[in-house]
PDB file of C-alpha atoms and ligand atoms in Angstrom:
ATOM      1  CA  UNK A   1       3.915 -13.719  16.446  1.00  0.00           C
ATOM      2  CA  UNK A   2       4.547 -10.169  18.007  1.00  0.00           C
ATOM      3  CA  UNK A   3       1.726  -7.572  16.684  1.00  0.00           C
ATOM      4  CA  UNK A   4       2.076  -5.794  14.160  1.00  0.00           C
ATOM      5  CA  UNK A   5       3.134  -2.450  14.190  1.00  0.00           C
ATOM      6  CA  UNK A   6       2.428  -0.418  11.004  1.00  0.00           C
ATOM      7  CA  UNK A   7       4.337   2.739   9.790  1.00  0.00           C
ATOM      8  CA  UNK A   8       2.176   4.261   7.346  1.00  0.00           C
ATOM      9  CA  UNK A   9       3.489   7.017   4.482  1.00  0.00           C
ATOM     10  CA  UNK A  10       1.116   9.005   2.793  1.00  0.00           C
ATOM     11  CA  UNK A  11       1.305  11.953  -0.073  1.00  0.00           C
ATOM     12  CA  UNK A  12      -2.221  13.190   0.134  1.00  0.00           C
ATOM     13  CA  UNK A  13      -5.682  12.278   0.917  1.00  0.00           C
ATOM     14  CA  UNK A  14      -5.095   9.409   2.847  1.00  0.00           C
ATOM     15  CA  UNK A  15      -8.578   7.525   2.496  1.00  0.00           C
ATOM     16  CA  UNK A  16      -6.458   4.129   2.502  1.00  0.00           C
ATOM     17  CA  UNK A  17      -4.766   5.212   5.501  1.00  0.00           C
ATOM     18  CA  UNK A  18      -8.518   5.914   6.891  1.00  0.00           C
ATOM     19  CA  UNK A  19      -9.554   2.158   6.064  1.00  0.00           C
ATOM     20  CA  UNK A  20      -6.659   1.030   8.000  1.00  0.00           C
ATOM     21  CA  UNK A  21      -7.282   2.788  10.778  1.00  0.00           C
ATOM     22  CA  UNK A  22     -11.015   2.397  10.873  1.00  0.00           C
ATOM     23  CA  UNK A  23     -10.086  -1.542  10.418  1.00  0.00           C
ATOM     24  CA  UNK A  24      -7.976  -1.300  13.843  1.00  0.00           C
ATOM     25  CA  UNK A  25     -10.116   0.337  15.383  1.00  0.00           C
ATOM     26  CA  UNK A  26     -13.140  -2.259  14.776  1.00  0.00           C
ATOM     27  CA  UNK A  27     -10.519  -5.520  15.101  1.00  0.00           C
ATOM     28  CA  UNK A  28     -11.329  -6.053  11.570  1.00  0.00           C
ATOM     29  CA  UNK A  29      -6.925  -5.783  11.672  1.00  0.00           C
ATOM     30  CA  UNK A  30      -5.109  -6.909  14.273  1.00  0.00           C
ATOM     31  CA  UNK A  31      -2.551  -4.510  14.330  1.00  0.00           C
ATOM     32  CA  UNK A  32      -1.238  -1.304  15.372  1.00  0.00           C
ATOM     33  CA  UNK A  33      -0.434   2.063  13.482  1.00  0.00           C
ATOM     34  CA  UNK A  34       2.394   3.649  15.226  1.00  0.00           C
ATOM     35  CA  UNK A  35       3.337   6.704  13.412  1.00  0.00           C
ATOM     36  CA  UNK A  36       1.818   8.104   9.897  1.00  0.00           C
ATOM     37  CA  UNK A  37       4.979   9.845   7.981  1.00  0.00           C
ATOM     38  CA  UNK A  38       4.134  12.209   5.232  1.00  0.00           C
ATOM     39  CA  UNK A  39       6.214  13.839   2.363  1.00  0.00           C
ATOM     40  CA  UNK A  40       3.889  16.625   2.035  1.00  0.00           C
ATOM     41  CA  UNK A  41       2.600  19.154   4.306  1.00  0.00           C
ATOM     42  CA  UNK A  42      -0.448  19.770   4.997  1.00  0.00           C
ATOM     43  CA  UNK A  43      -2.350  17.110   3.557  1.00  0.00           C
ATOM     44  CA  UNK A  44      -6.005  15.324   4.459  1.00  0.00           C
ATOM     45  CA  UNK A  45      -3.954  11.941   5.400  1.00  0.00           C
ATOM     46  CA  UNK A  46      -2.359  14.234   8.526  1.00  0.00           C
ATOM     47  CA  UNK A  47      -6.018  15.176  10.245  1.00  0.00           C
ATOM     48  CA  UNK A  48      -6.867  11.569   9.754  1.00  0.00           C
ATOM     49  CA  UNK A  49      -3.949  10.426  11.465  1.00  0.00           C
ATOM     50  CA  UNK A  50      -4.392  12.999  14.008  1.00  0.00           C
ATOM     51  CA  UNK A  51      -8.213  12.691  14.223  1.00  0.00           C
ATOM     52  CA  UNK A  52      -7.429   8.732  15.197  1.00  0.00           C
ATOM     53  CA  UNK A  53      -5.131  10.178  17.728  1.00  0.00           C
ATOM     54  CA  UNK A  54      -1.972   8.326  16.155  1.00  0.00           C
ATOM     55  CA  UNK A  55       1.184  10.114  15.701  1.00  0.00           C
ATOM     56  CA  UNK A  56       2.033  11.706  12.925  1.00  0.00           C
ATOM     57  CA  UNK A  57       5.159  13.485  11.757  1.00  0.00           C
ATOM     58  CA  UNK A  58       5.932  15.368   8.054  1.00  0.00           C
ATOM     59  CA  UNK A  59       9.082  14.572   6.805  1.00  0.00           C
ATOM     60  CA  UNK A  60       9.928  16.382   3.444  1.00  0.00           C
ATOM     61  CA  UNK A  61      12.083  14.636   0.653  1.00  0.00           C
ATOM     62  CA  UNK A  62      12.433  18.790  -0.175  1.00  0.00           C
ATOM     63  CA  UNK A  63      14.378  19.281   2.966  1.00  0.00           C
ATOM     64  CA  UNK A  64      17.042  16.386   1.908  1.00  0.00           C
ATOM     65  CA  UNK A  65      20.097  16.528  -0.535  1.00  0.00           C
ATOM     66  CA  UNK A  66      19.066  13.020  -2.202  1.00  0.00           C
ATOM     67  CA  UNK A  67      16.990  10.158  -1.837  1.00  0.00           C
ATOM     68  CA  UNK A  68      19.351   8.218   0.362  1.00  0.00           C
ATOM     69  CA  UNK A  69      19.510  11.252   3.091  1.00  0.00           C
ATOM     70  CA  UNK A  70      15.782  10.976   3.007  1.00  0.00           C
ATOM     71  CA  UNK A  71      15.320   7.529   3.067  1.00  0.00           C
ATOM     72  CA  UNK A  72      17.730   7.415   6.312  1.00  0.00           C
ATOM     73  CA  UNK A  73      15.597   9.883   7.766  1.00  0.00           C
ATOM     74  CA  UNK A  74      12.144   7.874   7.170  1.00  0.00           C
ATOM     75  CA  UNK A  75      13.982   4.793   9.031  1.00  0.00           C
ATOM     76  CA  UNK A  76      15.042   6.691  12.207  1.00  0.00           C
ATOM     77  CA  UNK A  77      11.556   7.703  12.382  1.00  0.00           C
ATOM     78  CA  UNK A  78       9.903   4.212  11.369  1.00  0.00           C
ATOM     79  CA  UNK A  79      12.590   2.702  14.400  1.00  0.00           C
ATOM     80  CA  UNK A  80      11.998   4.894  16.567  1.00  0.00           C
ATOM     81  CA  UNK A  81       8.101   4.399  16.501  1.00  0.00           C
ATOM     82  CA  UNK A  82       9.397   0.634  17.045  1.00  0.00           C
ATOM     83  CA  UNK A  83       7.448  -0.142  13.317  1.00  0.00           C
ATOM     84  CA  UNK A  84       7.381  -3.948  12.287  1.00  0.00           C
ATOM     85  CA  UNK A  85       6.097  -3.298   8.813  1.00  0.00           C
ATOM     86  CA  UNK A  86       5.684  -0.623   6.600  1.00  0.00           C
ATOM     87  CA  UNK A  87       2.291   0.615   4.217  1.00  0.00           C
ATOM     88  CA  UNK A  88       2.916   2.927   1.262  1.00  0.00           C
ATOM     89  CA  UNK A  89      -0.477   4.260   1.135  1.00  0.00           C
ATOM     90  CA  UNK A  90      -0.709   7.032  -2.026  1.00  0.00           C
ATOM     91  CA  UNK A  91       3.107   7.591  -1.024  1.00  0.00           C
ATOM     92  CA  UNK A  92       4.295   8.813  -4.281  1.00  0.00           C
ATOM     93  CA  UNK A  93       7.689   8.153  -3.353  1.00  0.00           C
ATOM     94  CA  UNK A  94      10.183   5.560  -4.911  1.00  0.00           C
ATOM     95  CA  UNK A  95      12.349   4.249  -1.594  1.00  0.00           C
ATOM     96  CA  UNK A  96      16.053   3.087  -2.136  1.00  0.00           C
ATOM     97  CA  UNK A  97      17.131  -0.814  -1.831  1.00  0.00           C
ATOM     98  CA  UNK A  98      19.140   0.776   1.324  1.00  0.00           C
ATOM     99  CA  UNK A  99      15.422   1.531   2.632  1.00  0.00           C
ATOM    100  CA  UNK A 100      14.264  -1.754   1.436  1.00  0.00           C
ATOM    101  CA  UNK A 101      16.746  -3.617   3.102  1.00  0.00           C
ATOM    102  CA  UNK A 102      16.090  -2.852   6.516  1.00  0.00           C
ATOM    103  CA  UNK A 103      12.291  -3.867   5.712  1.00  0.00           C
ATOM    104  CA  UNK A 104      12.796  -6.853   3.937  1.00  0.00           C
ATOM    105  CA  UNK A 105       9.412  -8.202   2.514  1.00  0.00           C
ATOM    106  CA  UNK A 106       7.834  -5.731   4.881  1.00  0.00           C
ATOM    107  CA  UNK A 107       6.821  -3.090   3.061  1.00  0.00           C
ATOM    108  CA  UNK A 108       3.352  -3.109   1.385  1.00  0.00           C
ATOM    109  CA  UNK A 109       2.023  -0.743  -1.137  1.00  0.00           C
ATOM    110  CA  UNK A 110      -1.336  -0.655  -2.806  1.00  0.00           C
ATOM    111  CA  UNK A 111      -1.599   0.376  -6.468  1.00  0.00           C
ATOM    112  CA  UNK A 112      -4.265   1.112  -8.677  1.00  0.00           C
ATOM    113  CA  UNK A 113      -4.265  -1.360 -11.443  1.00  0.00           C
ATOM    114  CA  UNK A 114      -4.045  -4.833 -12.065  1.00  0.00           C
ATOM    115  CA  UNK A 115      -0.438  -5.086 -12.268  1.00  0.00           C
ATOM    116  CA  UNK A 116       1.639  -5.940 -14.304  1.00  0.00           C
ATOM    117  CA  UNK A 117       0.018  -3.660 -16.430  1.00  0.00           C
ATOM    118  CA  UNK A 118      -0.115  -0.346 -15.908  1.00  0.00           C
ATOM    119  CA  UNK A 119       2.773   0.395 -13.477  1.00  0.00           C
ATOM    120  CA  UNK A 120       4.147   3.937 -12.610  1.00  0.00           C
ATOM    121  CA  UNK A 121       1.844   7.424 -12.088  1.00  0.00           C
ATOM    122  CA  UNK A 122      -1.473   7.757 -13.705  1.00  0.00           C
ATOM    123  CA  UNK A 123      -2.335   4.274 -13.553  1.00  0.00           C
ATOM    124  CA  UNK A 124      -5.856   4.501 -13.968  1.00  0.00           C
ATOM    125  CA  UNK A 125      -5.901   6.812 -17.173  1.00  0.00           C
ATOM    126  CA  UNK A 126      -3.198   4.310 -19.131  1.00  0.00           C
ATOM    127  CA  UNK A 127      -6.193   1.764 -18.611  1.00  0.00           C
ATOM    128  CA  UNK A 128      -8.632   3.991 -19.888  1.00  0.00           C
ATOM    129  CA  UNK A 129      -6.384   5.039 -22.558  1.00  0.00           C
ATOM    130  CA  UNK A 130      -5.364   1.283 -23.210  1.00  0.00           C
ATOM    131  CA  UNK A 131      -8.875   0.802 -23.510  1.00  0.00           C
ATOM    132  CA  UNK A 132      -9.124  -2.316 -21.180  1.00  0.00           C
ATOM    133  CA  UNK A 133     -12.708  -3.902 -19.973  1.00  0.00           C
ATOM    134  CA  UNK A 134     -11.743  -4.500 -16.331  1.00  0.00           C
ATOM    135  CA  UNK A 135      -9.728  -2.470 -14.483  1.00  0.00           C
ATOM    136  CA  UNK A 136      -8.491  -2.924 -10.761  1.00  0.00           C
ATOM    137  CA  UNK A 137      -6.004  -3.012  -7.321  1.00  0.00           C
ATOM    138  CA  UNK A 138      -2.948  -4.449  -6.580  1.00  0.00           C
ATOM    139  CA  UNK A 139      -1.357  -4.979  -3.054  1.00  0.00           C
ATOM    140  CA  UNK A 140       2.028  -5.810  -3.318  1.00  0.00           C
ATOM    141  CA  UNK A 141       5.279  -6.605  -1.680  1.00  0.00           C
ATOM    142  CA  UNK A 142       7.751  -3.906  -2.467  1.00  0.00           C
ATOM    143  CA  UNK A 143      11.038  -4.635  -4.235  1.00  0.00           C
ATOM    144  CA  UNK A 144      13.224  -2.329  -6.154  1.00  0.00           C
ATOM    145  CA  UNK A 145      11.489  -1.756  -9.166  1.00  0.00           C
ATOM    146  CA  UNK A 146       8.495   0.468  -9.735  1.00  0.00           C
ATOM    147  CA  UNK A 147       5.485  -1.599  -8.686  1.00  0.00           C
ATOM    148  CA  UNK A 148       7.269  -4.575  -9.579  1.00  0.00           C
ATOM    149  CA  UNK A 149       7.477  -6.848  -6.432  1.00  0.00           C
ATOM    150  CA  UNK A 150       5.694  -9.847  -5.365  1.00  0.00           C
ATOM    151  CA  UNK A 151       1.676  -9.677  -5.698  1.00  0.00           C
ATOM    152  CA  UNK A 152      -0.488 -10.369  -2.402  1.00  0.00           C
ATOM    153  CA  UNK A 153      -3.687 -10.195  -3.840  1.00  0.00           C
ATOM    154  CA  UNK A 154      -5.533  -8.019  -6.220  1.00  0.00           C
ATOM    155  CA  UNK A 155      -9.261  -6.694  -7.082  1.00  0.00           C
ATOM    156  CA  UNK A 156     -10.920  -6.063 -10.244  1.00  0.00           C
ATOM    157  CA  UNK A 157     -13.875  -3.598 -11.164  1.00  0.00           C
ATOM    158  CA  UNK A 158     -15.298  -3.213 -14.749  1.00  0.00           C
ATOM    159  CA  UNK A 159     -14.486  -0.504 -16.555  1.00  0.00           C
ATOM    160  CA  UNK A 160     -18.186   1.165 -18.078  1.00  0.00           C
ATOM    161  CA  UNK A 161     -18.240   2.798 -21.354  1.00  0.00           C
ATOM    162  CA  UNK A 162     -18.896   6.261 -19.272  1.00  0.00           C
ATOM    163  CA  UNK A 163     -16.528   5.927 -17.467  1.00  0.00           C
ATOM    164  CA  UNK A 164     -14.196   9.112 -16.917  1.00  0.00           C
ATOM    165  CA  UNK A 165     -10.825   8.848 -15.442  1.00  0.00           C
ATOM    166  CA  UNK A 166     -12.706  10.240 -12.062  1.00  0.00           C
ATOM    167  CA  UNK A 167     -15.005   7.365 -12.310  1.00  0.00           C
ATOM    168  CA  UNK A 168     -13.000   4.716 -12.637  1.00  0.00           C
ATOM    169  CA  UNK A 169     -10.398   6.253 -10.175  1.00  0.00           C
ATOM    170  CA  UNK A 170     -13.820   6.567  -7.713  1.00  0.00           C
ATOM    171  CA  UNK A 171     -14.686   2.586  -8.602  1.00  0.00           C
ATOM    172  CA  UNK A 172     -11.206   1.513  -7.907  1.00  0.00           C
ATOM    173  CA  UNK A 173     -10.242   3.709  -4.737  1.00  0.00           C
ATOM    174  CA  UNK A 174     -13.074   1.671  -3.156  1.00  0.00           C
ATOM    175  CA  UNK A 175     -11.915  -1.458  -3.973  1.00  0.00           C
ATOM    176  CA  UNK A 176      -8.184  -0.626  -2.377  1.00  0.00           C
ATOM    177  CA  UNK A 177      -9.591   0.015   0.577  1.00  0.00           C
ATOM    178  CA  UNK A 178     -11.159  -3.822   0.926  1.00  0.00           C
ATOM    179  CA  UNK A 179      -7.826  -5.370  -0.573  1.00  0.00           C
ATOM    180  CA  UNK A 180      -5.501  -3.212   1.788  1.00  0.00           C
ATOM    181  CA  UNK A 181      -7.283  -3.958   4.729  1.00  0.00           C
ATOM    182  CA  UNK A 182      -7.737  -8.000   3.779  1.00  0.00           C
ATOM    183  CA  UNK A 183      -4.116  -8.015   2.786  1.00  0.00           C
ATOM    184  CA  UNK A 184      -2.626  -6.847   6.026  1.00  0.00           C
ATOM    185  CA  UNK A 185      -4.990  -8.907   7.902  1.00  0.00           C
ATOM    186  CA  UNK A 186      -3.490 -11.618   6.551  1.00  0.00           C
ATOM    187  CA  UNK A 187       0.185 -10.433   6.730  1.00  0.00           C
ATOM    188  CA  UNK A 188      -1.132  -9.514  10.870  1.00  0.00           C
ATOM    189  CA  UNK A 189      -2.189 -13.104  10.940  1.00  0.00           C
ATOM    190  CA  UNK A 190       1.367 -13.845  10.053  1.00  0.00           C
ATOM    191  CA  UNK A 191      -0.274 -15.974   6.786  1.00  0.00           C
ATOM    192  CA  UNK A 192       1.777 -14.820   3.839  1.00  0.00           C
ATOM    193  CA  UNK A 193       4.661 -15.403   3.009  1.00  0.00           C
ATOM    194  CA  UNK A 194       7.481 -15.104   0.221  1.00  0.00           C
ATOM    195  CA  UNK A 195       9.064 -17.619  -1.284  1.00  0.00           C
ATOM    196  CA  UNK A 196      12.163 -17.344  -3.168  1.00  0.00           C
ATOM    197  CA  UNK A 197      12.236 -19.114  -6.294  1.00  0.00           C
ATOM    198  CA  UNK A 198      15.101 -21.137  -7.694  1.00  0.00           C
ATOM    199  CA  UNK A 199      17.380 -20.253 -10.639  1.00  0.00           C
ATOM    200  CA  UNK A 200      16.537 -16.000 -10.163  1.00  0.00           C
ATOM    201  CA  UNK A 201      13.017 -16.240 -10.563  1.00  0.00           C
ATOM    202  CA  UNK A 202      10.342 -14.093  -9.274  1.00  0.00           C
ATOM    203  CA  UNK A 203       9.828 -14.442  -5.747  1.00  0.00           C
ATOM    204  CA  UNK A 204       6.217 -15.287  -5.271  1.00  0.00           C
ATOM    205  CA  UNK A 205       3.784 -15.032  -2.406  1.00  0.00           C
ATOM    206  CA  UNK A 206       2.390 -18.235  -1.007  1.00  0.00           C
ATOM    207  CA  UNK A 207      -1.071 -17.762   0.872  1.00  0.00           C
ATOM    208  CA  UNK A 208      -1.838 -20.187   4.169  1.00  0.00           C
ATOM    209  CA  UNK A 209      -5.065 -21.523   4.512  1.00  0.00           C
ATOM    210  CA  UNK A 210      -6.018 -18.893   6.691  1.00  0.00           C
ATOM    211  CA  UNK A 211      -5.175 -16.316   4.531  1.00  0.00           C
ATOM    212  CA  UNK A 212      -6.743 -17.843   1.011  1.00  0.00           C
ATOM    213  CA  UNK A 213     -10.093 -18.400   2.929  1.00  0.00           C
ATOM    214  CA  UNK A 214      -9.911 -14.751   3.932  1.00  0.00           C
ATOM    215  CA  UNK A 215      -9.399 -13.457   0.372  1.00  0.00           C
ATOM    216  CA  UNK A 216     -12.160 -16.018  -0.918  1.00  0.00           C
ATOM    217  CA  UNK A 217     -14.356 -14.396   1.633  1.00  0.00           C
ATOM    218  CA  UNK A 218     -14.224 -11.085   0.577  1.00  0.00           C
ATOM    219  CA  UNK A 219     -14.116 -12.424  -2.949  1.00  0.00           C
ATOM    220  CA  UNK A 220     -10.796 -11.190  -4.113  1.00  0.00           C
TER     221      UNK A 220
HETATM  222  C1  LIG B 301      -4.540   5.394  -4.350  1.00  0.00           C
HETATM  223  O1  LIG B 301      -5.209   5.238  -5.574  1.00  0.00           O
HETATM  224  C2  LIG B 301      -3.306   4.553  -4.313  1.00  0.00           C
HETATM  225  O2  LIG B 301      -3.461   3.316  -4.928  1.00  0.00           O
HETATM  226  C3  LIG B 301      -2.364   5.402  -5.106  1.00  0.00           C
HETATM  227  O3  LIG B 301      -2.611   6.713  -4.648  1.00  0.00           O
HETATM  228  C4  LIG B 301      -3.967   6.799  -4.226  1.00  0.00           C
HETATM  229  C5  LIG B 301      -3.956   7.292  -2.811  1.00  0.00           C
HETATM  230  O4  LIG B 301      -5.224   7.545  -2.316  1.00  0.00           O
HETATM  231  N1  LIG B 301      -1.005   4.931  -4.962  1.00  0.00           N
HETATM  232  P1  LIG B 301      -5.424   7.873  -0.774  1.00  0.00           P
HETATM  233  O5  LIG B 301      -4.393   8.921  -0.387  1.00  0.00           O
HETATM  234  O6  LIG B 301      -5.244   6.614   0.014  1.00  0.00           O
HETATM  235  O7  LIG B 301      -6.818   8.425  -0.679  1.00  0.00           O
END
C-alpha cells in the first residue's frame, strides 16, 4: 500500500492537527501531511502547520457563491497536493456528496462525543446539558449526514459533577488527540476497512487484527 498522504482542514486551534503532526514526525503514523487547508484566516492551526514546515493554504467558503464552488475549490487543492485521504480536524464545515465522492471512505473526522448521541455544534454542552455520566470521542468515516457515517473507534472520559463545559471540553480534547492519531495509524496500516451491508444497512467498519490490537493497546 502507497503512503498515505493526508490533507488536513482546520477552523481554528488546530491541537488535533498538532497530534498528527507530532505523530509523523516521531513514526508513531506512518504517513504524510501534504497540505493543511483552512476556512478561516488567521488561525493557531496555520503556525502549526507552518511551524512543522508543511504547506498550508487558506481557502475561504466567504470568497465562494455556494458550497459546491467551495467544495470544488478544496479538491483542486487536496489533488494538487497529490492527497490520498482527507482529516477534518475542528473543520466546522459540512462538505457536499460531490466532495465526498471523490474521497470515498477517505475522509476522517473526529468529533467530540460518543456518537450517536450528541451530533452537530456544541457537542460537549448537549452532554452536560443531557446530563450523561461518561462523555467522549468519536473518529469516524464521513458520509453525508452530519456526523453520521461509519464509526472507527471511539474514547470515553467521565463526566465529574464539577465539571464545566471547559472542563469536560479540556478532558475530551485530550482524548481526540490519542483516538485520531490511533485511528489513522490504523487506516496508514491499510487495516480498516468498510463494509457495505446488505439490504441498505449501515455500512460498518471492520477492524484487522492489526488494527484491533492497536486500539486494545491504547485501550480504546
Ligand atoms: C475538537 O473538539 C474537534 O473534535 C471538534 O473541534 C475541536 C477542534 O479542536 N470538531 P482543535 O482545532 O483540533 O484544537
Amino acid at each position: 500500500m502507497a503512503k498515505v498522504k493526508l490533507g488536513v482542514l482546520v477552523s481554528g486551534s488546530g491541537t488535533n492537527l498538532q497530534a498528527i503532526l507530532d505523530a509523523t514526525r516521531s513514526g508513531t503514523l506512518d504517513a504524510d501531511v501534504a497540505i493543511v487547508i483552512s476556512n478561516q484566516p488567521g488561525v493557531r492551526a496555520l503556525d502549526r502547520a507552518k511551524e512543522a514546515g508543511v504547506a498550508s493554504r487558506v481557502i475561504s467558503h466567504r470568497d465562494f457563491a455556494d458550497r459546491a464552488a467551495f467544495d470544488a475549490a478544496l479538491l483542486t487543492a487536496l489533488g494538487e497536493a497529490q492527497v490520498s485521504h482527507v482529516v477534518l480536524a475542528g473543520f466546522m464545515r459540512v462538505l457536499t456528496a460531490g466532495f465526498l465522492d471523490a474521497f470515498p471512505w477517505r475522509v476522517i473526522n473526529i468529533h467530540p462525543a460518543l456518537l450517536p448521541a450528541f451530533p452537530g455544534v456544541h457537542a460537549q454542552r448537549q452532554a452536560l446539558a443531557y446530563g450523561v455520566k461518561v462523555a467522549g470521542c468519536t473518529v469516524h468515516f464521513v458520509d453525508a449526514g452530519t456526523d453520521t457515517g461509519p464509526i472507527i473507534a471511539q474514547s470515553a472520559v467521565p463526566v465529574l459533577e464539577s465539571d464545566t463545559e471547559e472542563t469536560l471540553t479540556a478532558r475530551i480534547l485530550r482524548e481526540e488527540h490519542r483516538l485520531l492519531v490511533a485511528a489513522l495509524a490504523a487506516i496508514a496500516e491499510g487495516d480498516i476497512t468498510v463494509v457495505p451491508e446488505p439490504s441498505g444497512a449501515r455500512p460498518r467498519v471492520a477492524l484487522g487484527e492489526r488494527a484491533a490490537k492497536r486500539f486494545a493497546e491504547a485501550r480504546l
